[in-house]
Coordinates of C-alpha atoms and ligand atoms in Angstrom, one line a residue:
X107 CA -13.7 -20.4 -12.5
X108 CA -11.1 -22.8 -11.4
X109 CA -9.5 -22.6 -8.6
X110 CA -11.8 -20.3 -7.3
X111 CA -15.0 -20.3 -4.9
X112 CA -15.0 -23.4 -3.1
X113 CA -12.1 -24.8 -4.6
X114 CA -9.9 -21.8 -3.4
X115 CA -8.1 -24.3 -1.4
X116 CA -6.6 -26.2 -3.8
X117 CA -4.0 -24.2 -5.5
X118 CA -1.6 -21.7 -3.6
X119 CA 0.1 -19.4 -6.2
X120 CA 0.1 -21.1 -9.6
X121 CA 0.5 -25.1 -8.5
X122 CA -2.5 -26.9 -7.8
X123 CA -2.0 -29.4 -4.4
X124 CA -2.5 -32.7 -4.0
X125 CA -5.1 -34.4 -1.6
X126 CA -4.2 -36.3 1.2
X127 CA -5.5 -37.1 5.1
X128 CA -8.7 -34.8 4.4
X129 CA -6.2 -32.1 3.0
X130 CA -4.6 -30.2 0.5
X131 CA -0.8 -30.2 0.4
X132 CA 2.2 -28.6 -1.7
X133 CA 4.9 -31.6 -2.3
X134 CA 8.4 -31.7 -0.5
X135 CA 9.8 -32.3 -3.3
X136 CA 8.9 -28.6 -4.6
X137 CA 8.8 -29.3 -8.2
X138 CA 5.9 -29.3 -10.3
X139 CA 4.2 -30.8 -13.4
X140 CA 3.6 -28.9 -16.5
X141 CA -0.1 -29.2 -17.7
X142 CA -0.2 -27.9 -21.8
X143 CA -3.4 -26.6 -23.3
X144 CA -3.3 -28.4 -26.5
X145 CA -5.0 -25.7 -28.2
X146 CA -2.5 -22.7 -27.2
X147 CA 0.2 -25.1 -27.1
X148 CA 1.5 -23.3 -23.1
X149 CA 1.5 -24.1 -19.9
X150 CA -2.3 -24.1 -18.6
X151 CA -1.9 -25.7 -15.0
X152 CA 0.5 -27.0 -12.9
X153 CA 0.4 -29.7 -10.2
X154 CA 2.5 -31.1 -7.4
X155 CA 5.2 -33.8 -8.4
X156 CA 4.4 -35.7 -5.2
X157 CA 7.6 -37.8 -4.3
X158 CA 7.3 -41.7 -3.2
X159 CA 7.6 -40.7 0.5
X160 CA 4.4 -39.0 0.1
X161 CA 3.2 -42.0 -2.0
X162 CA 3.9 -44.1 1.3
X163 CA 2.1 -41.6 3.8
X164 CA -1.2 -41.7 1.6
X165 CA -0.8 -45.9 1.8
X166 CA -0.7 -46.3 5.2
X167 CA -3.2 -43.6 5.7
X168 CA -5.7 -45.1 3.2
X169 CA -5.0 -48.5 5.3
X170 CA -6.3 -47.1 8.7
X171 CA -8.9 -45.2 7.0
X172 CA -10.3 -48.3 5.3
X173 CA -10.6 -50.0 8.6
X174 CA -13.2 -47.8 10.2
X175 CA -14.9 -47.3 7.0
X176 CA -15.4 -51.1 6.7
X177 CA -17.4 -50.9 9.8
X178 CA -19.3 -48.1 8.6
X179 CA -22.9 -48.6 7.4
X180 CA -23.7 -49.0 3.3
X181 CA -26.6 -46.6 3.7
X182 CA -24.4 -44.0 5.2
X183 CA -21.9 -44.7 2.8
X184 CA -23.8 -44.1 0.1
X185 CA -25.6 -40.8 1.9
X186 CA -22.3 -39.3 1.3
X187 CA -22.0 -40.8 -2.2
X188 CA -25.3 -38.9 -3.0
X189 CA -24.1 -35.9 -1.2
X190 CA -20.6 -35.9 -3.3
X191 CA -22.8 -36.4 -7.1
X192 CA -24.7 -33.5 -5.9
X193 CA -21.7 -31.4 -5.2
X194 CA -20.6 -32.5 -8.1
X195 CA -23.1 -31.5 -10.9
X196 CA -23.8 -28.1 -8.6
X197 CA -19.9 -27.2 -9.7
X198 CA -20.5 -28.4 -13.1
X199 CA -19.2 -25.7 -14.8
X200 CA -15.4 -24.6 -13.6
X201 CA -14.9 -28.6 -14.0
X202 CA -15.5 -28.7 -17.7
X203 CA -14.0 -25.5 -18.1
X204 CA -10.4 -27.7 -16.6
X205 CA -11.3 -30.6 -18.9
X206 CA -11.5 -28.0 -22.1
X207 CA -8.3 -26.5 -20.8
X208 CA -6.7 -29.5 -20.2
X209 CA -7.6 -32.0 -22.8
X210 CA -9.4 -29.8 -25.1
X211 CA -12.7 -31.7 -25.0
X212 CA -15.3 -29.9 -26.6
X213 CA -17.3 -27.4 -23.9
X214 CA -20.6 -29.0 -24.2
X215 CA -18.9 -32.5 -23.9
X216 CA -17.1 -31.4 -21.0
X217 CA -20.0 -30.5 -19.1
X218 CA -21.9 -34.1 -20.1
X219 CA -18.8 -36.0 -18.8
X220 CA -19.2 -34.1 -15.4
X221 CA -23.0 -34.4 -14.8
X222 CA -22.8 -38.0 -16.3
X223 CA -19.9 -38.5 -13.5
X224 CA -22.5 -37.0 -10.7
X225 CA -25.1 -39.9 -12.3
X226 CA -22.2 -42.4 -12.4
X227 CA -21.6 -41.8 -8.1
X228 CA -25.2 -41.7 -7.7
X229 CA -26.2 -45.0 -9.4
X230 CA -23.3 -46.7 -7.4
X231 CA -24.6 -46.1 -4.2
X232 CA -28.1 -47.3 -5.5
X233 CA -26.6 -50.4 -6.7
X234 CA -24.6 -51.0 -4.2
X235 CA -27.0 -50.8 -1.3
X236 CA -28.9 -53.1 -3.7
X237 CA -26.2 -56.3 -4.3
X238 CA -24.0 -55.3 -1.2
X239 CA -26.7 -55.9 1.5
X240 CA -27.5 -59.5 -0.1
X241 CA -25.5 -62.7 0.4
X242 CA -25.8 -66.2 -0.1
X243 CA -27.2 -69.3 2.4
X244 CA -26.2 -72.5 1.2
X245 CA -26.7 -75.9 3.0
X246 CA -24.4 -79.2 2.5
X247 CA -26.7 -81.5 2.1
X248 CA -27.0 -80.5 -1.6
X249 CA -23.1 -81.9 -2.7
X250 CA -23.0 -86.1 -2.4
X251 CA -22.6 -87.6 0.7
X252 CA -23.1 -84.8 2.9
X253 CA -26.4 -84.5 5.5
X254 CA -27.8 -81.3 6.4
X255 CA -25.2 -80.5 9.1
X256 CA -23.6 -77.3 7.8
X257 CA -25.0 -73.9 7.2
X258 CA -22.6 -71.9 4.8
X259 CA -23.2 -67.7 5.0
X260 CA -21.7 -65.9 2.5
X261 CA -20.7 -62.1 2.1
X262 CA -19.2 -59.6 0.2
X263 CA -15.9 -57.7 1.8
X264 CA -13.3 -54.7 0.6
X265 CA -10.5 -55.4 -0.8
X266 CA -8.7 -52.9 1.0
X267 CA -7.0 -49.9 -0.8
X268 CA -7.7 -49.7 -4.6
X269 CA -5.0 -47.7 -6.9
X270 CA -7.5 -46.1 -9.6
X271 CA -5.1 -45.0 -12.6
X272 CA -7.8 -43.5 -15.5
X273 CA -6.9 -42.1 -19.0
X274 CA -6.5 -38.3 -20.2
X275 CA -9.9 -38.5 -22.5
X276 CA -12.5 -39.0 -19.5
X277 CA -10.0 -38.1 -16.4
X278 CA -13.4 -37.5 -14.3
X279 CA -15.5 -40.0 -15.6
X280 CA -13.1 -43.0 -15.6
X281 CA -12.3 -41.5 -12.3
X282 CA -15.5 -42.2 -10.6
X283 CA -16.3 -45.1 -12.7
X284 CA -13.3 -46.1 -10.1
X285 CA -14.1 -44.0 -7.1
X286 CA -17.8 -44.7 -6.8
X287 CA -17.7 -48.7 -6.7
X288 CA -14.9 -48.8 -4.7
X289 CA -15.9 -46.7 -1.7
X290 CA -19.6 -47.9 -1.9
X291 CA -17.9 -51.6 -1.2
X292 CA -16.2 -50.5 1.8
X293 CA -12.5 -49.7 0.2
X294 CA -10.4 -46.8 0.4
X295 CA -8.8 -45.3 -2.7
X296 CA -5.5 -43.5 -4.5
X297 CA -6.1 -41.6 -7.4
X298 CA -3.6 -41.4 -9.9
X299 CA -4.8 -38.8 -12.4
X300 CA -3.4 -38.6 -15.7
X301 CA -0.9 -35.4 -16.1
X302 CA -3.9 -34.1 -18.9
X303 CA -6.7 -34.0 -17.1
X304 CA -4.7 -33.9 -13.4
X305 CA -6.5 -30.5 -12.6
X306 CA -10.0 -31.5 -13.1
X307 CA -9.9 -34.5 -11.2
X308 CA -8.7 -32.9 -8.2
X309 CA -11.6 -30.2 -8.5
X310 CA -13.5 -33.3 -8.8
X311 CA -11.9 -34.9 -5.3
X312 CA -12.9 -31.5 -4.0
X313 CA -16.6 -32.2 -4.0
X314 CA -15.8 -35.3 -2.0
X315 CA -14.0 -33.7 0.8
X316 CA -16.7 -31.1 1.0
X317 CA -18.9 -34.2 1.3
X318 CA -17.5 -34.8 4.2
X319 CA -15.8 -38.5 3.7
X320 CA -13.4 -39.4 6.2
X321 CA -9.9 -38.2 6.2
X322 CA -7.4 -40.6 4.4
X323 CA -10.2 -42.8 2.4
X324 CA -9.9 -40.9 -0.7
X325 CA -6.3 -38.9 -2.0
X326 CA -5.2 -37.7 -5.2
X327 CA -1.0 -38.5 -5.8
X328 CA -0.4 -36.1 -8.9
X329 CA 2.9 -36.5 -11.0
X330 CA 4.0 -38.2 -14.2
X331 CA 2.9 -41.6 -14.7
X332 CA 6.6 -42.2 -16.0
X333 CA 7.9 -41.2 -12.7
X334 CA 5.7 -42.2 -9.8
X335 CA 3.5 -44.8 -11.8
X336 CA 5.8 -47.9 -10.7
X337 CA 6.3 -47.0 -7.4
X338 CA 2.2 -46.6 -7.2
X339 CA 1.3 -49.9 -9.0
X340 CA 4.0 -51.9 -7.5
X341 CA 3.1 -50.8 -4.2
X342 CA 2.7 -53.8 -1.1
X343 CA 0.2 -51.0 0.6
X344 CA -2.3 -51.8 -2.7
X345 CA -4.9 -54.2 -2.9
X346 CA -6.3 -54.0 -6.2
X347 CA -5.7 -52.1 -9.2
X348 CA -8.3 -50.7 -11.6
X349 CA -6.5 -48.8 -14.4
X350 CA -7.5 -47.3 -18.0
X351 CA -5.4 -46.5 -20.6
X352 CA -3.1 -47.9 -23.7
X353 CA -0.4 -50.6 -23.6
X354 CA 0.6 -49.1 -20.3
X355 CA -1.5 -51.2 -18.7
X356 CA -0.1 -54.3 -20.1
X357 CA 3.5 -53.3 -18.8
X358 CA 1.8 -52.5 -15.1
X359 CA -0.7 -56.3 -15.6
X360 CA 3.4 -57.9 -15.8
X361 CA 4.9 -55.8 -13.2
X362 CA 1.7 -56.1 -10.6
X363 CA 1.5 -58.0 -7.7
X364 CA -0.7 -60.9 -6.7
X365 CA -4.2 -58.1 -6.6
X366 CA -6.5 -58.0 -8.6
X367 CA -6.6 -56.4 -11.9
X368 CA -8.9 -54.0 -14.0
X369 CA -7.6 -53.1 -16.7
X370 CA -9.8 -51.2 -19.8
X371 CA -6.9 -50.5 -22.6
X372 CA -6.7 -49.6 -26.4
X373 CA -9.4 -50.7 -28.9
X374 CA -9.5 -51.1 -32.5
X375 CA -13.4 -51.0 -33.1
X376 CA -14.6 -51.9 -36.6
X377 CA -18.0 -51.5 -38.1
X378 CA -19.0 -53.7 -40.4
X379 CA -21.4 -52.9 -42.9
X380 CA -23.6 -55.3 -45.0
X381 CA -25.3 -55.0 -48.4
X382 CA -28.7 -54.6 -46.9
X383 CA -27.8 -52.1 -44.0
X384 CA -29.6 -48.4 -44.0
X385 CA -26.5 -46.2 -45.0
X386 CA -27.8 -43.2 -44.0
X387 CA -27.7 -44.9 -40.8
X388 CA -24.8 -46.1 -40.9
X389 CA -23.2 -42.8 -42.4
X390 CA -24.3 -40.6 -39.2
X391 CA -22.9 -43.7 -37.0
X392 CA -19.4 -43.7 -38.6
X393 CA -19.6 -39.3 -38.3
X394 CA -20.5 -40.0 -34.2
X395 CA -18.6 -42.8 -33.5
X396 CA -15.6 -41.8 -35.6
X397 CA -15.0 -38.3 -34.8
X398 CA -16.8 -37.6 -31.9
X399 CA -13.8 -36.4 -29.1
X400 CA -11.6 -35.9 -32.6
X401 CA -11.7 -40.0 -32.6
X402 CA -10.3 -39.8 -28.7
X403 CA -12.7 -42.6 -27.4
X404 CA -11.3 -46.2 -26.7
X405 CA -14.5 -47.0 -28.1
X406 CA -14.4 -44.8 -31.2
X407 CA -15.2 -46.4 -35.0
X408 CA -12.0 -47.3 -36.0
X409 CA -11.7 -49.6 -38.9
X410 CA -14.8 -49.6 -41.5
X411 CA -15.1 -52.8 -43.0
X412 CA -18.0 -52.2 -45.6
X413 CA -19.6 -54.5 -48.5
X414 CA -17.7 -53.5 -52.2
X415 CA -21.2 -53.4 -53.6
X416 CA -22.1 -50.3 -51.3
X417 CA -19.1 -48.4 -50.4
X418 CA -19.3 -46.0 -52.8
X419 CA -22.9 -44.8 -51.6
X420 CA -21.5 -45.1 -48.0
X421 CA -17.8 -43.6 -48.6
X422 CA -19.5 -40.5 -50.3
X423 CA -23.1 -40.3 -47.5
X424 CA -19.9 -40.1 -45.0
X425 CA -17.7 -37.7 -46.8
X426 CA -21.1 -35.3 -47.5
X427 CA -21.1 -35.3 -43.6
X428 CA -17.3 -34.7 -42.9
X429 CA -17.8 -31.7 -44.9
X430 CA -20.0 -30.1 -42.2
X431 CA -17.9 -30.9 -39.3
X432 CA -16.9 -27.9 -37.5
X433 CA -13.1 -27.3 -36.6
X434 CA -11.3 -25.3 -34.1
X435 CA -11.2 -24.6 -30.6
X436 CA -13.3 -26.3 -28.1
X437 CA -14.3 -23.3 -25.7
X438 CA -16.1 -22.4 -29.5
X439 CA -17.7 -26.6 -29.5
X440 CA -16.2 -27.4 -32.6
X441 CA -16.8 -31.1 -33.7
X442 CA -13.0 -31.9 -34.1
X443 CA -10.7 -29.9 -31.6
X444 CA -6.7 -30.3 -31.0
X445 CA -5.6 -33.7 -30.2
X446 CA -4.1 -34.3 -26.7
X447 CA -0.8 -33.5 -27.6
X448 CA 2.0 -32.4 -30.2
X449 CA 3.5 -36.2 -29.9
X450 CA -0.1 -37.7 -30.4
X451 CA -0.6 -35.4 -33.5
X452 CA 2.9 -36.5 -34.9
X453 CA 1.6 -40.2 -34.3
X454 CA -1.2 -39.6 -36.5
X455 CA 0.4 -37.8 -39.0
X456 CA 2.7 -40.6 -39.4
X457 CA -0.4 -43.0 -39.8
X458 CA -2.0 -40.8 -42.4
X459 CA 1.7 -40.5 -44.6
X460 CA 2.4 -44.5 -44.0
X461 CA -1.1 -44.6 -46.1
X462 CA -0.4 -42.0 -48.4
X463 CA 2.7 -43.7 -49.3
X464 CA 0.9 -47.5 -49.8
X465 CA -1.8 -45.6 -52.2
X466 CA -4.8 -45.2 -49.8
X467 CA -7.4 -43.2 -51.1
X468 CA -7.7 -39.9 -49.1
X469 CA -11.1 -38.3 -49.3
X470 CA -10.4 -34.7 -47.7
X471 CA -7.0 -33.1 -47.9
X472 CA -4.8 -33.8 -45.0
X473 CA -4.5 -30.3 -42.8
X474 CA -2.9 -29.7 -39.8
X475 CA -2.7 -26.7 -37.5
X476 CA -0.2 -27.4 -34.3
X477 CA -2.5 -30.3 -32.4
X478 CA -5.3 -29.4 -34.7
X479 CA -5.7 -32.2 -37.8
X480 CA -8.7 -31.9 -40.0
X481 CA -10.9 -35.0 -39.9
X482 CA -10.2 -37.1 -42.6
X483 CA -11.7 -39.8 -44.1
X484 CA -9.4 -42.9 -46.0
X485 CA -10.9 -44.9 -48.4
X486 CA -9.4 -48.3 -49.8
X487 CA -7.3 -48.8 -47.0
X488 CA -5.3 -52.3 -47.6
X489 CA -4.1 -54.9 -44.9
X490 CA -0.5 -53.8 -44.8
X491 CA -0.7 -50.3 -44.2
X492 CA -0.6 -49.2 -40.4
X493 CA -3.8 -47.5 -40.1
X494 CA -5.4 -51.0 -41.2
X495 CA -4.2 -52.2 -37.5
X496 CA -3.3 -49.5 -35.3
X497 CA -5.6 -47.2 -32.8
X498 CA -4.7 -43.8 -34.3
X499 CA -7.1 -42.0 -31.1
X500 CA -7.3 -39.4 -33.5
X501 CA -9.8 -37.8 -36.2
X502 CA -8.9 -40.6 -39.0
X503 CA -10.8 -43.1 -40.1
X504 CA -9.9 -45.9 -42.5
X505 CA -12.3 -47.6 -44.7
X506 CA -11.5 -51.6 -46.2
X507 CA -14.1 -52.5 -49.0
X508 CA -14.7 -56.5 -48.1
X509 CA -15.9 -58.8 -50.7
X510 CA -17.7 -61.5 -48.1
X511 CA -19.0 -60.8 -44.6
X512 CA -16.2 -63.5 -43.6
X513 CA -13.6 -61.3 -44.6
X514 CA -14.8 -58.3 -42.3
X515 CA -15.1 -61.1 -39.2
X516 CA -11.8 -62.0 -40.4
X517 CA -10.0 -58.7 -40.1
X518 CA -11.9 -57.9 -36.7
X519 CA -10.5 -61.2 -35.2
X520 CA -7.2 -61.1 -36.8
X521 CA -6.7 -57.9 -34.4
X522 CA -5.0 -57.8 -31.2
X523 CA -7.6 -55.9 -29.9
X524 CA -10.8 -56.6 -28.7
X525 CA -12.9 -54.2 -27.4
X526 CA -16.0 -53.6 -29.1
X527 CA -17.3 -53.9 -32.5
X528 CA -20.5 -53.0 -34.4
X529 CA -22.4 -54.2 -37.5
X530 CA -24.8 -52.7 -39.4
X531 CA -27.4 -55.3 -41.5
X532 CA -31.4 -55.1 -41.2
X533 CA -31.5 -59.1 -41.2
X534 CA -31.2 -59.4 -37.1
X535 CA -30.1 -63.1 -37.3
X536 CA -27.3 -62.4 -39.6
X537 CA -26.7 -59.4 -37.1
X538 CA -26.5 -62.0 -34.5
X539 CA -24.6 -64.3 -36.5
X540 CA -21.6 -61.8 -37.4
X541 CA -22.1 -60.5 -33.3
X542 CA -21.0 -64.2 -32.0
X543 CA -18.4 -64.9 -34.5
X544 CA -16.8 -61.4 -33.3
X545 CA -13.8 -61.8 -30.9
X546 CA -14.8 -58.3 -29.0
X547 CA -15.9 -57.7 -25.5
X548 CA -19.2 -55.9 -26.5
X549 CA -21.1 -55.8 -30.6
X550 CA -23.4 -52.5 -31.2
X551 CA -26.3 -54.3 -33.9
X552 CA -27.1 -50.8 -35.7
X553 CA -25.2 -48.2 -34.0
X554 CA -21.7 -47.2 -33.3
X555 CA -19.8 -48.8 -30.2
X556 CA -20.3 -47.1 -27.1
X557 CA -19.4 -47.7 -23.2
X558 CA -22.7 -45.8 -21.7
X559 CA -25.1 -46.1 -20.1
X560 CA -22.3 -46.5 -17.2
X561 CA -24.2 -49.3 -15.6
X562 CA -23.7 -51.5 -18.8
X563 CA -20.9 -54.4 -18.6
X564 CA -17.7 -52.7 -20.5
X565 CA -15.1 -55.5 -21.2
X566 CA -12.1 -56.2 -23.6
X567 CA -11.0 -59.2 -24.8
X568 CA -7.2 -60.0 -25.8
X569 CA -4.9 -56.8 -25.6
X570 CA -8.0 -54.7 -24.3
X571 CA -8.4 -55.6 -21.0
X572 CA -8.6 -57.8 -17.8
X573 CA -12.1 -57.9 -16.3
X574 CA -15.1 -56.2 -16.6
X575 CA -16.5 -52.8 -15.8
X576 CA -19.9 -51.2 -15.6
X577 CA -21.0 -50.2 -11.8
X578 CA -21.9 -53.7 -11.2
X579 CA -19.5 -55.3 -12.4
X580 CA -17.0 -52.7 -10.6
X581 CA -18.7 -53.2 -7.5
X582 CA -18.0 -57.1 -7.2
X583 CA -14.3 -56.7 -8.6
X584 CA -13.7 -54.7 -5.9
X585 CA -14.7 -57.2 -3.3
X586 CA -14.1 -60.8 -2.0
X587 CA -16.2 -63.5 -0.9
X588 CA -16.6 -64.3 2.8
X589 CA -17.8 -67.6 4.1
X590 CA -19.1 -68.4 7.6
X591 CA -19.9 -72.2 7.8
X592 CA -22.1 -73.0 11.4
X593 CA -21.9 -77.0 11.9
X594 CA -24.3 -78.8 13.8
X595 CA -23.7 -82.0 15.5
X596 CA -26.6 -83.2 13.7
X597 CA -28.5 -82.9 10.7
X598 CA -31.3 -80.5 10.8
X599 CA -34.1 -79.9 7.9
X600 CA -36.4 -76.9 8.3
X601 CA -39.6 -77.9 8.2
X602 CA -42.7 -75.8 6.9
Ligands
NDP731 N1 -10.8 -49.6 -22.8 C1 -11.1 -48.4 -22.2 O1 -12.1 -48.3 -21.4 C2 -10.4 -47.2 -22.5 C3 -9.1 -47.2 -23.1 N2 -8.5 -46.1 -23.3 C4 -7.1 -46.2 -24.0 O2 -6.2 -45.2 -23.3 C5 -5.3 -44.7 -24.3 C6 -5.2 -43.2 -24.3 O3 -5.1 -42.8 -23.0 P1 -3.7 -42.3 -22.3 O4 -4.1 -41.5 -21.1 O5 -2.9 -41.7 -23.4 O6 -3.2 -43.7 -21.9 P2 -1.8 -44.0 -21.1 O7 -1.8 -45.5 -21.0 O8 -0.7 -43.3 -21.6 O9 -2.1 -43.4 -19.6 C7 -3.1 -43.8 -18.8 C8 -2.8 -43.5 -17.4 O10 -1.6 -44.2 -16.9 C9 -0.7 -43.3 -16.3 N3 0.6 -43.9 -16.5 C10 1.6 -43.7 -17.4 N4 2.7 -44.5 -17.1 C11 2.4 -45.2 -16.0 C12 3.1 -46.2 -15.3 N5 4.3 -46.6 -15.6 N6 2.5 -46.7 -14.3 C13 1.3 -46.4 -13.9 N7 0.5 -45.4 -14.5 C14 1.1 -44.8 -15.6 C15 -0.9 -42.0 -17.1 O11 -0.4 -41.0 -16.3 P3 0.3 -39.7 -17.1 O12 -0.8 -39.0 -17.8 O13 0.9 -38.9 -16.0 O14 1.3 -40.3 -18.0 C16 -2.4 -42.0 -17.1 O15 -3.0 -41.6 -15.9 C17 -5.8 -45.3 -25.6 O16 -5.0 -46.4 -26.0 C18 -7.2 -45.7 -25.4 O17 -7.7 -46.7 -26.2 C19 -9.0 -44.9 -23.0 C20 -10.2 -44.8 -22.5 C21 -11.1 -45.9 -22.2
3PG732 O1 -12.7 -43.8 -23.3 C1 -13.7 -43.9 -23.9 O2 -13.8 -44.1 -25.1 C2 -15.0 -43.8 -23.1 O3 -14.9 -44.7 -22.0 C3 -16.1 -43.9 -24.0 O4 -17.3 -43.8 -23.3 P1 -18.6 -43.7 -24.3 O5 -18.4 -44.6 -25.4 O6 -19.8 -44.0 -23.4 O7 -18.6 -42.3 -24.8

């Protein structure tokens, strides 16, 4: 259960602590945060509303902390990275039971998301015992007019202190996809949790301290974004920032100072569907992709832009499936649970009536229940209605009948998004075709987008993001090159 067993320490009456210096604290400023279940709609949890004094302890403390862990060795680090996965998946189940509390993820889902995060840690120190114990030799005599006289030595170093800021829909796995590459690479780091989701992260920093890392390389500052997320992201003690989320992270990319920047935000995926493509298929693609997490996934379908001559077939293949999508509570692991929260629902609900009222085509009734909206499916969806651009991050999607495969490449593009895309055709170079003329980080050729396996490169262009994640990717954006250059006072060529 949470908050119990080995993570007794972490609460004291009804507020959950925050994690600093190798231990659990209750905020001077002795006000809390509110955590709503979005199914009951009441207070679930609360957390500590840590105050900027304590946000300028945990800096200079992850500073010194960094320092020695530098110097430590990449197998150990990644001993203890192994030791904190293992912890992880071995307390498996009172974490998902937070994240269905919390965010209302679905229970099986919730327990994937935590095992996947104990895979996540695991492969990081793999790969980072792989690519950080390698550099690069280079010798001079290879740019023009230069001899043989300088040997250059190159390695990869920290940053420092990375600020890791993930979203409410994967708090723990978006947490580690931070956590894991940083600390294999020698940084320390400050997790920022979001408020939905706070408690299971910190059960998740739990199984690191019990792994034994050194005090002050990993805390958890809980509070409201709104409040404390300046102060964090504007901070001189950080080095680099990795952050996911929504348009929040373009405010923080304009506010940040000269570190570098990770930033994974909104997407507006579409899947386009040719005349040729296997629409049953295609059908079970648009159910996974499009209402999987109620449609809470960056990565979610969300734009269909399908062929006139076979949207019928697909519209109604898709609705047939709707139909058996269960709905309700996620402790019961219904297909579509409440969305995060009453102003998210609103949002959507105004997305659905902005249709309504520009003559889309809805193919199920609209319903909703409190957080709880019934997955619905919206057919002839036209340019100038909302739901045509916007990321609803909710169990809606919209269908545009194209009359030319340019027109689908067209809409994609004409998006300020550009996170992923997918395209569904049997003729592969046409797939490929439609994949290069695609302005999206990643295309998905016959299935719905996705950022797993973790180790895949997971980018965004335009309004999506800043850089690239994946654990390898991850790994060298949290590091710098060092040169050493050796000069001899004369050339010297090894011989055989
Ligand atoms: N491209 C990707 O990889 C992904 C993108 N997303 C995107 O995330 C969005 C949904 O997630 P959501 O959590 O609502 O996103 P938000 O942008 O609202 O919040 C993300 C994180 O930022 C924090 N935050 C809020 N304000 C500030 C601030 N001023 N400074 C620093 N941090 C702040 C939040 O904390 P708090 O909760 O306390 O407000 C939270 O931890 C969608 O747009 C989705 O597409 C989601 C997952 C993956
Ligand atoms: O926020 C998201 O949507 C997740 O990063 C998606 O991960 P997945 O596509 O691998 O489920």
């Amino acid at each position: 259960m949470a908050g119990s067993g080995v993570f007794e320490e972490i609460i004291e009456g009804d507020v959950f602590k925050y994690y600093t210096d190798g231990e659990w604290k209750k905020s001077a400023s002795g006000k809390s945060v509110a955590i709503i279940n979005p199914t009951t709609r009441t207070t679930q949890y609360k957390v500590q509303a840590c105050t900027q004094e304590e946000v300028n302890k945990v800096m200079e403390s992850a500073k010194i902390a960094q320092k020695q862990w530098a110097k430590t060795p990449l197998w150990k680090r990644a001993e203890l990275l192994h030791k904190a996965a293992a912890i992880l998946k071995e307390h498996k189940a009172p974490i998902a039971e937070c994240l269905v509390k919390e965010i209302a993820k679905p229970a099986k889902d919730s327990v994937t998301e935590v095992v996947r995060s104990g895979d996540l840690i695991s492969y990081c120190a793999e790969e980072g015992v792989r690519i950080l114990g390698e550099g690069k030799f280079l010798v001079s005599d290879s740019f023009p007019g230069n001899e043989r006289t300088k040997y250059c030595l190159t390695s990869k170093i920290p940053l420092g202190v990375v600020l890791a800021i993930p979203p409410f829909n994967y708090p723990v796995n978006l947490a580690v996809s931070k956590i894991g590459p940083a600390l294999i690479a020698g940084n320390s780091l400050v997790l920022k949790p979001p408020t939905q989701g706070a408690v299971a992260c910190l059960h998740m920093v739990q199984c690191f301290n019990l792994a034994g890392f050194p005090k002050g390389l990993i805390s958890c500052i809980t509070g409201k974004g709104s409040e404390i997320g300046d102060f964090l992201t504007m901070h001189p003690g950080v080095n680099c920032i990795s952050f996911t989320g929504g348009d929040t992270g373009i405010s923080i990319s304009k506010k940040a100072g000269m570190v570098p920047l990770q930033m994974e935000l909104g997407g507006k995926d579409a899947c386009i569907v040719l005349e040729d493509a296997d629409l049953d298929l295609v059908a079970a693609n648009i159910i996974k992709g499009g209402f999987s997490y109620s449609g809470q996934r960056c990565t979610a379908v969300k734009v269909v832009l399908v062929m006139e001559s076979v949207a019928d077939a697909l519209v109604e293949k898709v609705n047939a499936k709707v139909a058996k999508l269960k709905v309700g509570p996620p402790e019961e692991d219904c297909d579509i649970t409440p969305v995060v929260s009453e102003s998210s629902a609103n949002f959507i609900e105004g997305l659905a009536k902005d249709a309504k009222t520009k003559g889309a085509t809805f193919c199920q009734e609209y319903k909703r229940e409190g957080n709880l909206i019934w997955p619905l499916l919206l057919d002839n969806v036209r340019p100038d209605m909302r739901i045509a651009w916007e990321e609803p991050f909710g169990p809606i999607v919209p269908v545009i009948r194209i009359n030319s495969i340019e027109e689908g490449i067209h809409h994609c593009n004409a998006s300020n998004f550009g996170l992923q895309g997918c395209v569904f055709t049997k003729d592969i170079n046409k797939a490929i075709l439609i994949s290069d003329a695609m302005e999206t980080g990643t295309v998905q050729i016959n299935s719905a987008p996705a950022r797993g396996p973790d180790h895949f490169p997971f980018q965004g262009l335009k309004d999506s993001g800043i850089g690239s994640q994946g654990i390898t990717n991850s790994i060298s954006m949290m590091t710098k090159i060092k040169s050493t250059v050796i000069n001899l006072p004369t050339p010297s060529y090894t011989m055989g």
